Short mmCIF file of C-alpha atoms in Angstrom, two decimals:
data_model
loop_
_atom_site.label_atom_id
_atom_site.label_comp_id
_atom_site.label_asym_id
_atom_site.label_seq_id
_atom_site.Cartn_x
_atom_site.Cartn_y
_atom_site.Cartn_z
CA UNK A 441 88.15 61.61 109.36
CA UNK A 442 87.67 65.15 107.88
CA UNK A 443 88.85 68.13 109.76
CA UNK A 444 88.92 71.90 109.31
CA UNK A 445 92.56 74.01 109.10
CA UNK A 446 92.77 77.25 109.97
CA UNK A 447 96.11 78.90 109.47
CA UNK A 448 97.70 82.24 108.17
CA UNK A 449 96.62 82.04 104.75
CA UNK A 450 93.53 80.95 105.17
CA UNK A 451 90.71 77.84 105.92
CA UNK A 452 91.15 74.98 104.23
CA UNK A 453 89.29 71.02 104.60
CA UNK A 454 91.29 67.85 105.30
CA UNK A 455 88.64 64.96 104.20
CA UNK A 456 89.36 61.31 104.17
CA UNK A 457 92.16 61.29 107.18
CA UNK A 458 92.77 57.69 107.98
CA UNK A 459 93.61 57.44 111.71
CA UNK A 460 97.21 55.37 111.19
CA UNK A 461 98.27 58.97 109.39
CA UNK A 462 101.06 59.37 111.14
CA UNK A 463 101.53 62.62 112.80
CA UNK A 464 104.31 63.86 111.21
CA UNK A 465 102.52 63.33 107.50
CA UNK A 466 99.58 65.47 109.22
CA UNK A 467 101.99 67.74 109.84
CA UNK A 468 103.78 68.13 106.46
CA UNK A 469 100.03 68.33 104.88
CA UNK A 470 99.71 71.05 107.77
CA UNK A 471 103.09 72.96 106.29
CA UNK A 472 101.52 72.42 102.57
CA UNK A 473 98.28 73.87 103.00
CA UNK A 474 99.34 76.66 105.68
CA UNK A 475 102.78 77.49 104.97
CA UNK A 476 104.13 77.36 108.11
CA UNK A 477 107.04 74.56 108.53
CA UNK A 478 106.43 71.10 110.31
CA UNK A 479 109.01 72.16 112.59
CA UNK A 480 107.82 75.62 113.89
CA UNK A 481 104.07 74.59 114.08
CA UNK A 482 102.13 75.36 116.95
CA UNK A 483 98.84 72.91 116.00
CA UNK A 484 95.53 74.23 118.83
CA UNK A 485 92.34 72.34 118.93
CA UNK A 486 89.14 72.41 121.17
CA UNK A 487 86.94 74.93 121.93
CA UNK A 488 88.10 77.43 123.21
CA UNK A 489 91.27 76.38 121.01
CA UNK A 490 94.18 74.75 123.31
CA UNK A 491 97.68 73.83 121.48
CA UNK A 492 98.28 70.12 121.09
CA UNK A 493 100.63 67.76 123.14
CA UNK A 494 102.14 66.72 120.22
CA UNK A 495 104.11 63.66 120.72
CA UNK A 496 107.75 63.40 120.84
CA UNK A 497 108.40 60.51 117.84
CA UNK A 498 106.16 62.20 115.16
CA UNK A 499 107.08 59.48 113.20
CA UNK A 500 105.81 56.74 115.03
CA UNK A 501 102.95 58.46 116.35
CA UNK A 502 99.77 58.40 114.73
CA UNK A 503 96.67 60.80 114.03
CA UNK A 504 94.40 58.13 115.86
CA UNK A 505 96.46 59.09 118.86
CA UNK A 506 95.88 63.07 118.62
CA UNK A 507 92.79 64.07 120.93
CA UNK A 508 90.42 65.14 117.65
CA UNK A 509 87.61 63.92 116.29
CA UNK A 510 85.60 63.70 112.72
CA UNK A 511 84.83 67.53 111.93
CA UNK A 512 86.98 68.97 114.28
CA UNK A 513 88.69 72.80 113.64
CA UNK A 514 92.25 72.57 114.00
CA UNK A 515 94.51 76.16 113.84
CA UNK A 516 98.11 76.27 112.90
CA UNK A 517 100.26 79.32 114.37
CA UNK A 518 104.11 79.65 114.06
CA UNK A 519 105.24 78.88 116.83
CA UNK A 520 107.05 81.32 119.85
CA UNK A 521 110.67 81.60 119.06
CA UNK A 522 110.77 79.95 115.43
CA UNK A 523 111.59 82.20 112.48
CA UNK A 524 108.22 82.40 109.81
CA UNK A 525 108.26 82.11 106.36
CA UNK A 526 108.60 85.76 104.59
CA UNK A 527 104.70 85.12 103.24
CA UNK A 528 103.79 84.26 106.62
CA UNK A 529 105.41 87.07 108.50
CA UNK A 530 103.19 89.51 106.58
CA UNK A 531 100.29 87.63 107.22
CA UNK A 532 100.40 86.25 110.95
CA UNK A 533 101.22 89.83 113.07
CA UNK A 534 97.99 90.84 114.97
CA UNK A 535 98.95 94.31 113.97
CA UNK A 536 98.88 93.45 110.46
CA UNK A 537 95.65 92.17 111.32
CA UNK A 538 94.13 95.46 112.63
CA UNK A 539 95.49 97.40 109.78
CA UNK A 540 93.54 95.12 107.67
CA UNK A 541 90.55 95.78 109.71
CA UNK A 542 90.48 99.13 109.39
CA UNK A 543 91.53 99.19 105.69
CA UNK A 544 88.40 96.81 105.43
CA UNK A 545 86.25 99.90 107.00
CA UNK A 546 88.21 102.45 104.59
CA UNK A 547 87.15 100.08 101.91
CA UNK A 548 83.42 100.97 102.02
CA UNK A 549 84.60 104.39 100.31
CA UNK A 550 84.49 102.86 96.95
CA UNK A 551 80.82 100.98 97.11
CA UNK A 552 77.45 102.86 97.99
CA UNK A 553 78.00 105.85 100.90
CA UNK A 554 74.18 105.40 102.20
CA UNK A 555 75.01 103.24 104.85
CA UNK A 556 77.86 105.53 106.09
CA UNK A 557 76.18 108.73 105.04
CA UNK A 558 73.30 107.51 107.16
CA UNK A 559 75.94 107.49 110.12
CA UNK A 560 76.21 110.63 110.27
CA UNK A 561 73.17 110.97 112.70
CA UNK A 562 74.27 108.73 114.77
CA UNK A 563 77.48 111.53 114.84
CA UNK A 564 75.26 114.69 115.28
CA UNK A 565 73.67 112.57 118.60
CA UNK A 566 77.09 111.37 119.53
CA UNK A 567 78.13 113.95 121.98
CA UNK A 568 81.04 112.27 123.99
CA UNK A 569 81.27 109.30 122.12
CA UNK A 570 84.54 107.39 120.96
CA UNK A 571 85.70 108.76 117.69
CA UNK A 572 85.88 106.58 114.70
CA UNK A 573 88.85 104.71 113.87
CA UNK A 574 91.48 107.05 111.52
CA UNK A 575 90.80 105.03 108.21
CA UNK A 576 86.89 105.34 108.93
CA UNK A 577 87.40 108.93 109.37
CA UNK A 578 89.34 109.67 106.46
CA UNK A 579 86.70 107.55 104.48
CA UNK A 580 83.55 109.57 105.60
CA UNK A 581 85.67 113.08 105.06
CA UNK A 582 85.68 112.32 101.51
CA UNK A 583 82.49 110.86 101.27
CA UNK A 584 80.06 112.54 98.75
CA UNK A 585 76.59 113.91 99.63
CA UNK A 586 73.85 111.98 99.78
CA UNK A 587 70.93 113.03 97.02
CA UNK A 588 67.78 112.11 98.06
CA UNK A 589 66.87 108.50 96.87
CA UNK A 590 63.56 107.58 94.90
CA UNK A 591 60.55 107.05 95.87
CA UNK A 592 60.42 103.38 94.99
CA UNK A 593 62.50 102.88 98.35
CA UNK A 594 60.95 102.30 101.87
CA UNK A 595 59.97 104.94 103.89
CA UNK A 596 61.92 104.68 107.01
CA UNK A 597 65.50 103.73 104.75
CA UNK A 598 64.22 107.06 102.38
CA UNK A 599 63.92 109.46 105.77
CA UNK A 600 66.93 107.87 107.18
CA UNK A 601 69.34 108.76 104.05
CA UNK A 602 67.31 111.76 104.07
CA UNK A 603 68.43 112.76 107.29
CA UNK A 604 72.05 111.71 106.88
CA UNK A 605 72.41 113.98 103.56
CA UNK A 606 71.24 116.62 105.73
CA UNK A 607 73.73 116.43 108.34
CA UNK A 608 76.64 115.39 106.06
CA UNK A 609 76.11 118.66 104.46
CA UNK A 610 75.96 120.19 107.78
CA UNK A 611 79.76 118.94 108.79
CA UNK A 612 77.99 116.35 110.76
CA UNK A 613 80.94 113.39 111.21
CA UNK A 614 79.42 109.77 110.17
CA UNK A 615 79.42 107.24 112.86
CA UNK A 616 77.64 103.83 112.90
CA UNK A 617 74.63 102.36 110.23
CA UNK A 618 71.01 101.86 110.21
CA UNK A 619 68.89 99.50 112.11
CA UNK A 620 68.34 96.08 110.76
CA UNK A 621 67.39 94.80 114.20
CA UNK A 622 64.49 95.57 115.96
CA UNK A 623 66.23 97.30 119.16
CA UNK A 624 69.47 99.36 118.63
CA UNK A 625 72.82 98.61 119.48
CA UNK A 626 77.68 99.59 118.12
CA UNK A 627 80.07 102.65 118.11
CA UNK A 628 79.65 106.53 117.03
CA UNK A 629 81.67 109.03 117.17
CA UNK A 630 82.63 112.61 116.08
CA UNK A 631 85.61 113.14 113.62
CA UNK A 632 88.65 114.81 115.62
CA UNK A 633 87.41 113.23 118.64
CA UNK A 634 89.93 111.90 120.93
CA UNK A 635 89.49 107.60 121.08
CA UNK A 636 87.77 107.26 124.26
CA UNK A 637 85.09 104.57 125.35
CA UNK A 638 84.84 100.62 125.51
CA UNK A 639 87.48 97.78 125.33
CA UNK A 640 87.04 95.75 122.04
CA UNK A 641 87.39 92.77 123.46
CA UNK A 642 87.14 91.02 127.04
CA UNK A 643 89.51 88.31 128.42
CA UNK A 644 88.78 85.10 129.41
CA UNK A 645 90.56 83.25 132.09
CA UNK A 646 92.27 81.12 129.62
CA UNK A 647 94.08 83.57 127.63
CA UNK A 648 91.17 83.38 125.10
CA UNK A 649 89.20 86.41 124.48
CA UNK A 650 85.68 87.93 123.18
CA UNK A 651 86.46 90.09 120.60
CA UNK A 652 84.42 92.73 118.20
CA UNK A 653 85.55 92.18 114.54
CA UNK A 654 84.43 95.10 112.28
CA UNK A 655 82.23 94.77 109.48
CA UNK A 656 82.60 97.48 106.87
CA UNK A 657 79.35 99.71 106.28
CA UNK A 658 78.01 99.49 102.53
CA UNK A 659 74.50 98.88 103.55
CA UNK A 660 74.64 94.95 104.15
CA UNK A 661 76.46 94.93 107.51
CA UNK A 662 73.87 92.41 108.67
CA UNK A 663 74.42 89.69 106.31
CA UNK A 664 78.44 89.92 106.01
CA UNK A 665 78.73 90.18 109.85
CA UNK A 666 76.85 86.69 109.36
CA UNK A 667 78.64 85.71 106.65
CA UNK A 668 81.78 85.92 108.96
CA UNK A 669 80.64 83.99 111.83
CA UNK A 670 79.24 81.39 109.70
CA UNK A 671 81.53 80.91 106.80
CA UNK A 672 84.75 83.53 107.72
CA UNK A 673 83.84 85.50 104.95
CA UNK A 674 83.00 89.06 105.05
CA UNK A 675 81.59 89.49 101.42
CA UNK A 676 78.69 86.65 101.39
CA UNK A 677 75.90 89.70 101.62
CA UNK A 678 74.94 88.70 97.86
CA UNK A 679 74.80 85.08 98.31
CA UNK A 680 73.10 85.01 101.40
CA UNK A 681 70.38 87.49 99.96
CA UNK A 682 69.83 85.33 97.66
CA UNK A 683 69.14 82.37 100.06
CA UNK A 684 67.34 84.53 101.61
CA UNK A 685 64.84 85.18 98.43
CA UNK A 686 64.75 81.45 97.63
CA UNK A 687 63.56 80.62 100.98
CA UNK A 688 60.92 83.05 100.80
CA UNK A 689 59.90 82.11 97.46
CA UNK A 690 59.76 78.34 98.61
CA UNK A 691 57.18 79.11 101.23
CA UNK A 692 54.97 81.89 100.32
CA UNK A 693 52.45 80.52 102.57
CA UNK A 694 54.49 81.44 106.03
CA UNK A 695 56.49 83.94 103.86
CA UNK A 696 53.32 86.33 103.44
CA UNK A 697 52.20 89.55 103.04
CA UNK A 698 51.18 90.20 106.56
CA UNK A 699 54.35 88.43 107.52
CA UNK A 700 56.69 90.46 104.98
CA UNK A 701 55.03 93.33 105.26
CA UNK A 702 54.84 93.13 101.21
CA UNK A 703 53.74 90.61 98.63
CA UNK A 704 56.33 87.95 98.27
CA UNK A 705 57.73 88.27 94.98
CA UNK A 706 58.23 92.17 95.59
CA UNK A 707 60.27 91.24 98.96
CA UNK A 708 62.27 89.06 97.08
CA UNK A 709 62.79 91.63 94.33
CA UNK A 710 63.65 94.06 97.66
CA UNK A 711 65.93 91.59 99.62
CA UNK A 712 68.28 91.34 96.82
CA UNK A 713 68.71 94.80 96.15
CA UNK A 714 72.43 95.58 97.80
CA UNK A 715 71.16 99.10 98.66
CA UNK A 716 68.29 97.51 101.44
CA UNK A 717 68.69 96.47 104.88
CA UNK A 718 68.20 93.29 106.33
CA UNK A 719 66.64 92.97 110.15
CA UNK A 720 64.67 90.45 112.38
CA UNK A 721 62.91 88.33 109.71
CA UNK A 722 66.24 88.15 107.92
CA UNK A 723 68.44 86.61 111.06
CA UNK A 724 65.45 84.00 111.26
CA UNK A 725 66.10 82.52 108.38
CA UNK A 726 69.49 82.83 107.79
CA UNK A 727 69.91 80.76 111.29
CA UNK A 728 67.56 78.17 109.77
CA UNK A 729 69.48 78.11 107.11
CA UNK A 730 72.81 77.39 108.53
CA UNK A 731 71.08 75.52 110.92
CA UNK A 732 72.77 77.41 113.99
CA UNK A 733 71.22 79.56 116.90
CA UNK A 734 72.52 83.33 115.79
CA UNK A 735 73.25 85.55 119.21
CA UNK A 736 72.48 89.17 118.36
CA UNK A 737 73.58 91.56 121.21
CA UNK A 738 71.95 94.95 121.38
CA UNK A 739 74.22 97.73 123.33
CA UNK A 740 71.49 99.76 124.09
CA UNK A 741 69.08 97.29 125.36
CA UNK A 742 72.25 94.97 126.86
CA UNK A 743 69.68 92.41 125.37
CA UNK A 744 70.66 89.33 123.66
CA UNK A 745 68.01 87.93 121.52
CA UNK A 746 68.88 84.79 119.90
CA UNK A 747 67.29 83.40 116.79
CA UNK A 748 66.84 80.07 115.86
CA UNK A 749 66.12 79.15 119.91
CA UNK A 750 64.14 75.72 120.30
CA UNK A 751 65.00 74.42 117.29
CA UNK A 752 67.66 71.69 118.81
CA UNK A 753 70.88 73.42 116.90
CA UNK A 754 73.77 72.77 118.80
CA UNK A 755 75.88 75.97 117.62
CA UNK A 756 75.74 79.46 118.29
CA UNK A 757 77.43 82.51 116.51
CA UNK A 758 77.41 86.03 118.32
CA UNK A 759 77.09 89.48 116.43
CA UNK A 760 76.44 93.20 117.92
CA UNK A 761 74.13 95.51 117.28
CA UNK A 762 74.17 99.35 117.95
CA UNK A 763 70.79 101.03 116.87
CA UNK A 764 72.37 101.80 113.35
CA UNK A 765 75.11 98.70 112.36
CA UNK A 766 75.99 95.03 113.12
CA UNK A 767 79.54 93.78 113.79
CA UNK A 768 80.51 90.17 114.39
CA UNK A 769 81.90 88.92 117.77
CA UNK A 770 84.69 86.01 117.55
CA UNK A 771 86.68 83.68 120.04
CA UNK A 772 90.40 84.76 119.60
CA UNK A 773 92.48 82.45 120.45
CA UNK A 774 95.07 85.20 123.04
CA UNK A 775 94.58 89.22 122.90
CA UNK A 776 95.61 90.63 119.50
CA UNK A 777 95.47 87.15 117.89
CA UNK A 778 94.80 87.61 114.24
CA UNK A 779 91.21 87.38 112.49
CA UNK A 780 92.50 84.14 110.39
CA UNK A 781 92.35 82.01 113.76
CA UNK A 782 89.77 83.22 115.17
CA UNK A 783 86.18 80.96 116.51
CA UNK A 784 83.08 82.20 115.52
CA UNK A 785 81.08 79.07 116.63
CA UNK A 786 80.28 77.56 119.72
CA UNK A 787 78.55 75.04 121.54
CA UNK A 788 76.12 76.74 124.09
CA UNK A 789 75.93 74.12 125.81
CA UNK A 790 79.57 73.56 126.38
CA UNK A 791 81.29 73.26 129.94
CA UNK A 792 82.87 76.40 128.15
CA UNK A 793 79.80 78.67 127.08
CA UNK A 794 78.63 80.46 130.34
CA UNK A 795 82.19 82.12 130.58
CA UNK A 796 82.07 83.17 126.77
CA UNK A 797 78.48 84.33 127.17
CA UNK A 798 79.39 86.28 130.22
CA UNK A 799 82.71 87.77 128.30
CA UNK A 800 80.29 88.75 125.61
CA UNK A 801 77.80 90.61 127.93
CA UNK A 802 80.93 92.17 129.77
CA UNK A 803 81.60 93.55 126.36
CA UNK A 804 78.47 94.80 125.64
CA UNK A 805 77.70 96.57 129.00
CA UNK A 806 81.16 98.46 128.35
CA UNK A 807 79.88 99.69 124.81
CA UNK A 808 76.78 100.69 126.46
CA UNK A 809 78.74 102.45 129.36
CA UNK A 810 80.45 104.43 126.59
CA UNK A 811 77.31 104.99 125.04
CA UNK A 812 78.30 103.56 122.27
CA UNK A 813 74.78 103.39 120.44
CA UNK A 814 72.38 105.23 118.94
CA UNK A 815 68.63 105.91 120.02
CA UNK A 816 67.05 106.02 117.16
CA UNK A 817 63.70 106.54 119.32
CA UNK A 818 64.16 109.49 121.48
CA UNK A 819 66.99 111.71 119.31
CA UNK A 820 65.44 115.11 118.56
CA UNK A 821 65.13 116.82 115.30
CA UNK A 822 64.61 120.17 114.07
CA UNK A 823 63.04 120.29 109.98
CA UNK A 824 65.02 122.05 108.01
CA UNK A 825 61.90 123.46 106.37
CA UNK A 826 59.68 124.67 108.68
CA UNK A 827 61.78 124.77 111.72
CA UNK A 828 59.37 122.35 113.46
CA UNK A 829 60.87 119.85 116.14
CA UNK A 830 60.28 116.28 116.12
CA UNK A 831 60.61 113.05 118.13
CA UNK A 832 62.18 110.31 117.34
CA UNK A 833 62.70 108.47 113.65
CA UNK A 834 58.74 107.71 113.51
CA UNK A 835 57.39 111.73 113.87
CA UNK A 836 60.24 112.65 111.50
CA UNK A 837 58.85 109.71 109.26
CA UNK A 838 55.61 110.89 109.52
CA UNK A 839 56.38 114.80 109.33
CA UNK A 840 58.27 113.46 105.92
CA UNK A 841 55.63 112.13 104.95
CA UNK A 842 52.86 114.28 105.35
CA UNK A 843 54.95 117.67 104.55
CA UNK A 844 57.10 116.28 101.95
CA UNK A 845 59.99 117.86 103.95
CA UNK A 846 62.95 116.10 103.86
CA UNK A 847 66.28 118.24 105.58
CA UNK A 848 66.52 117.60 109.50
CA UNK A 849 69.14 118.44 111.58
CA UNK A 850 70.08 117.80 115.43
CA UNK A 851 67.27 120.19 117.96
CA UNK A 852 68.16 120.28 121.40
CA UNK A 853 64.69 121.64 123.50
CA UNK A 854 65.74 124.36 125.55
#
């Protein structure tokens, strides 16, 4: 039997478990790989995760007699009342948890700004939006201004950095990232705003909950949100661009010009390039890849579109979408549980799905209650040039392009 261990220091495999393992050996291989004691383990299993009956003579007891089967995800918590190890203690506190979240969005300071930079019109559209978290704030405040990029780039990701230099330079407060889905959908906000808005997570009658884990913004949101539901990782952006190429290059006949919207080798050149953004075509493959059905929500639509549908997968991951930036969406397993025992993949077609689904929706329509998304259709823009006022990303695109103007800030007709 092999079986997955999640614990407070980290994911590990158990292969080649004989079932006459008796439970307290599984145990003390528990204690050696997550450092929590034999005798203060709380061991959950299932989906959602549900701690184990663990029987009372550990000794006699064996693994064949534990409800878990080959391939099965078992997570180790300390248990209520026992005392942790000093490495664990650090590790295992859901607020220590959240700090690291945040100091994962702070983070993004020290690799490439366009992706935050190009936040900052989301901000400028934000009006009573829920302010960024502190560490994200401080991050953007000292973020530099954006130059405009060359000309070798895309037009829509050269108008959109465009854009966001302008209003960085105008005090404009970053918020979420760029599209890399083909509807919008996650959260904005103005610096010095009060926190106001949507829930980050949604309950579930078990104690289990839907929660939003953040994904820092360095330009490949998209694949290290999928890197987390599919691996727990949130730096797999480079691998899985890579993948991404090789598939690509493996089937240049479905992987065409028309279909790429460039000759192959150039999008393969282009998809590996840490600096572009991934979108639809991307999330195709990368579900094919993994061989799982990938759930992207979109707050402004409150549409789910899932990719990899009607190919017989029997898992799903979730991630969300706000017009600008993906984050990933996890099973924890009780409110505030940390990120290191959290689910990211489910069966949809589990006795338990519909109420996850529905939790995840529930989250969504909050987010899109609090507006938390940008319209990257319908905002207004005024050219810093000639004053002119345009519509929507694709007249600024095309004013761009046919003027050569590139400095836009927020126009509100009158």
């Amino acid at each position: 039997m092999n079986l997955r261990c999640r614990g407070p220091s980290g994911q590990y495999t158990l292969a080649g478990l004989e079932g006459s393992l008796s439970v307290r050996a599984f145990q003390q291989m528990l204690a050696e790989k997550t450092g929590v004691p034999a005798a203060a383990q709380e061991i959950l299993a299932g989906f959602p995760p549900k701690p184990l009956q663990l029987p009372a003579d550990s000794a006699g007891a064996t693994l064949a007699d534990l409800p878990l089967q080959n391939g099965d995800t078992v997570v180790v918590r300390q248990a209520a009342g026992s005392s942790a190890a000093p490495a664990q203690q650090a590790q295992h506190s859901s607020a220590a948890a959240y700090a690291g979240q945040a100091q994962t969005m702070a983070s993004a300071a020290s690799g490439d700004q366009a992706e935050s930079l190009a936040r900052s019109l989301a901000a400028s559209l934000a009006g009573s939006r829920p302010a960024a978290p502190a560490a994200q704030q401080a991050q953007q405040a000292q973020a530099p201004s954006w130059s405009i990029p060359p000309a070798d780039q895309d037009d829509d990701e050269e108008l959109a950095r465009a854009i966001a230099a302008s209003l960085a330079s105008s005090d404009a407060s970053p918020a979420p990232t760029r599209p890399q889905h083909p509807q919008p959908a996650a959260p904005a906000g103005h610096a010095g705003q009060q926190q106001i808005g949507a829930p980050t997570s949604v309950s579930l009658p078990d104690g289990t909950a839907v929660v939003r884990r953040i994904i820092a913004s360095d330009n490949s949101c998209l694949f290290n949100a999928v890197g987390y539901v599919m691996e727990r990782s949130k730096t797999r952006a480079p691998h899985l661009r890579r993948v991404i190429a090789e598939t690509v290059a493996a089937d240049p006949e479905t992987y065409s010009e028309a279909f790429l919207e460039k000759p192959n080798a150039e999008y393969r050149k282009w998809i590996q390039d840490p600096l572009k953004w991934g979108g639809a075509i991307e999330l195709s493959i990368l579900a094919s890849y993994f061989g799982r059905e990938i759930a992207a929500y979109d707050i402004q639509t409150k549409r789910c579109d899932v990719y990899g549908q009607g190919n017989d997968y029997i898992e799903r991951v979730m991630l969300l979408y706000d017009g600008l930036h993906y984050d990933a969406m996890a099973l924890a397993a009780f409110e505030g549980a940390p990120e290191e025992i959290d689910v990211t993949i489910f069966d949809p077609t589990s006795p338990s799905a519909p109420a996850i689904e529905r939790a995840a929706a529930e989250l969504v329509a909050k987010a899109h209650e609090a507006r938390q998304f940008t319209d990257t259709t319908n905002f207004t823009l005024r050219c810093g040039v000639c004053q002119i006022g345009v519509k929507g990303e694709k007249e600024a695109r095309e004013h761009a392009k046919a003027t050569g103007h590139q400095s836009f800030s927020e126009y509100h007709r009158r």
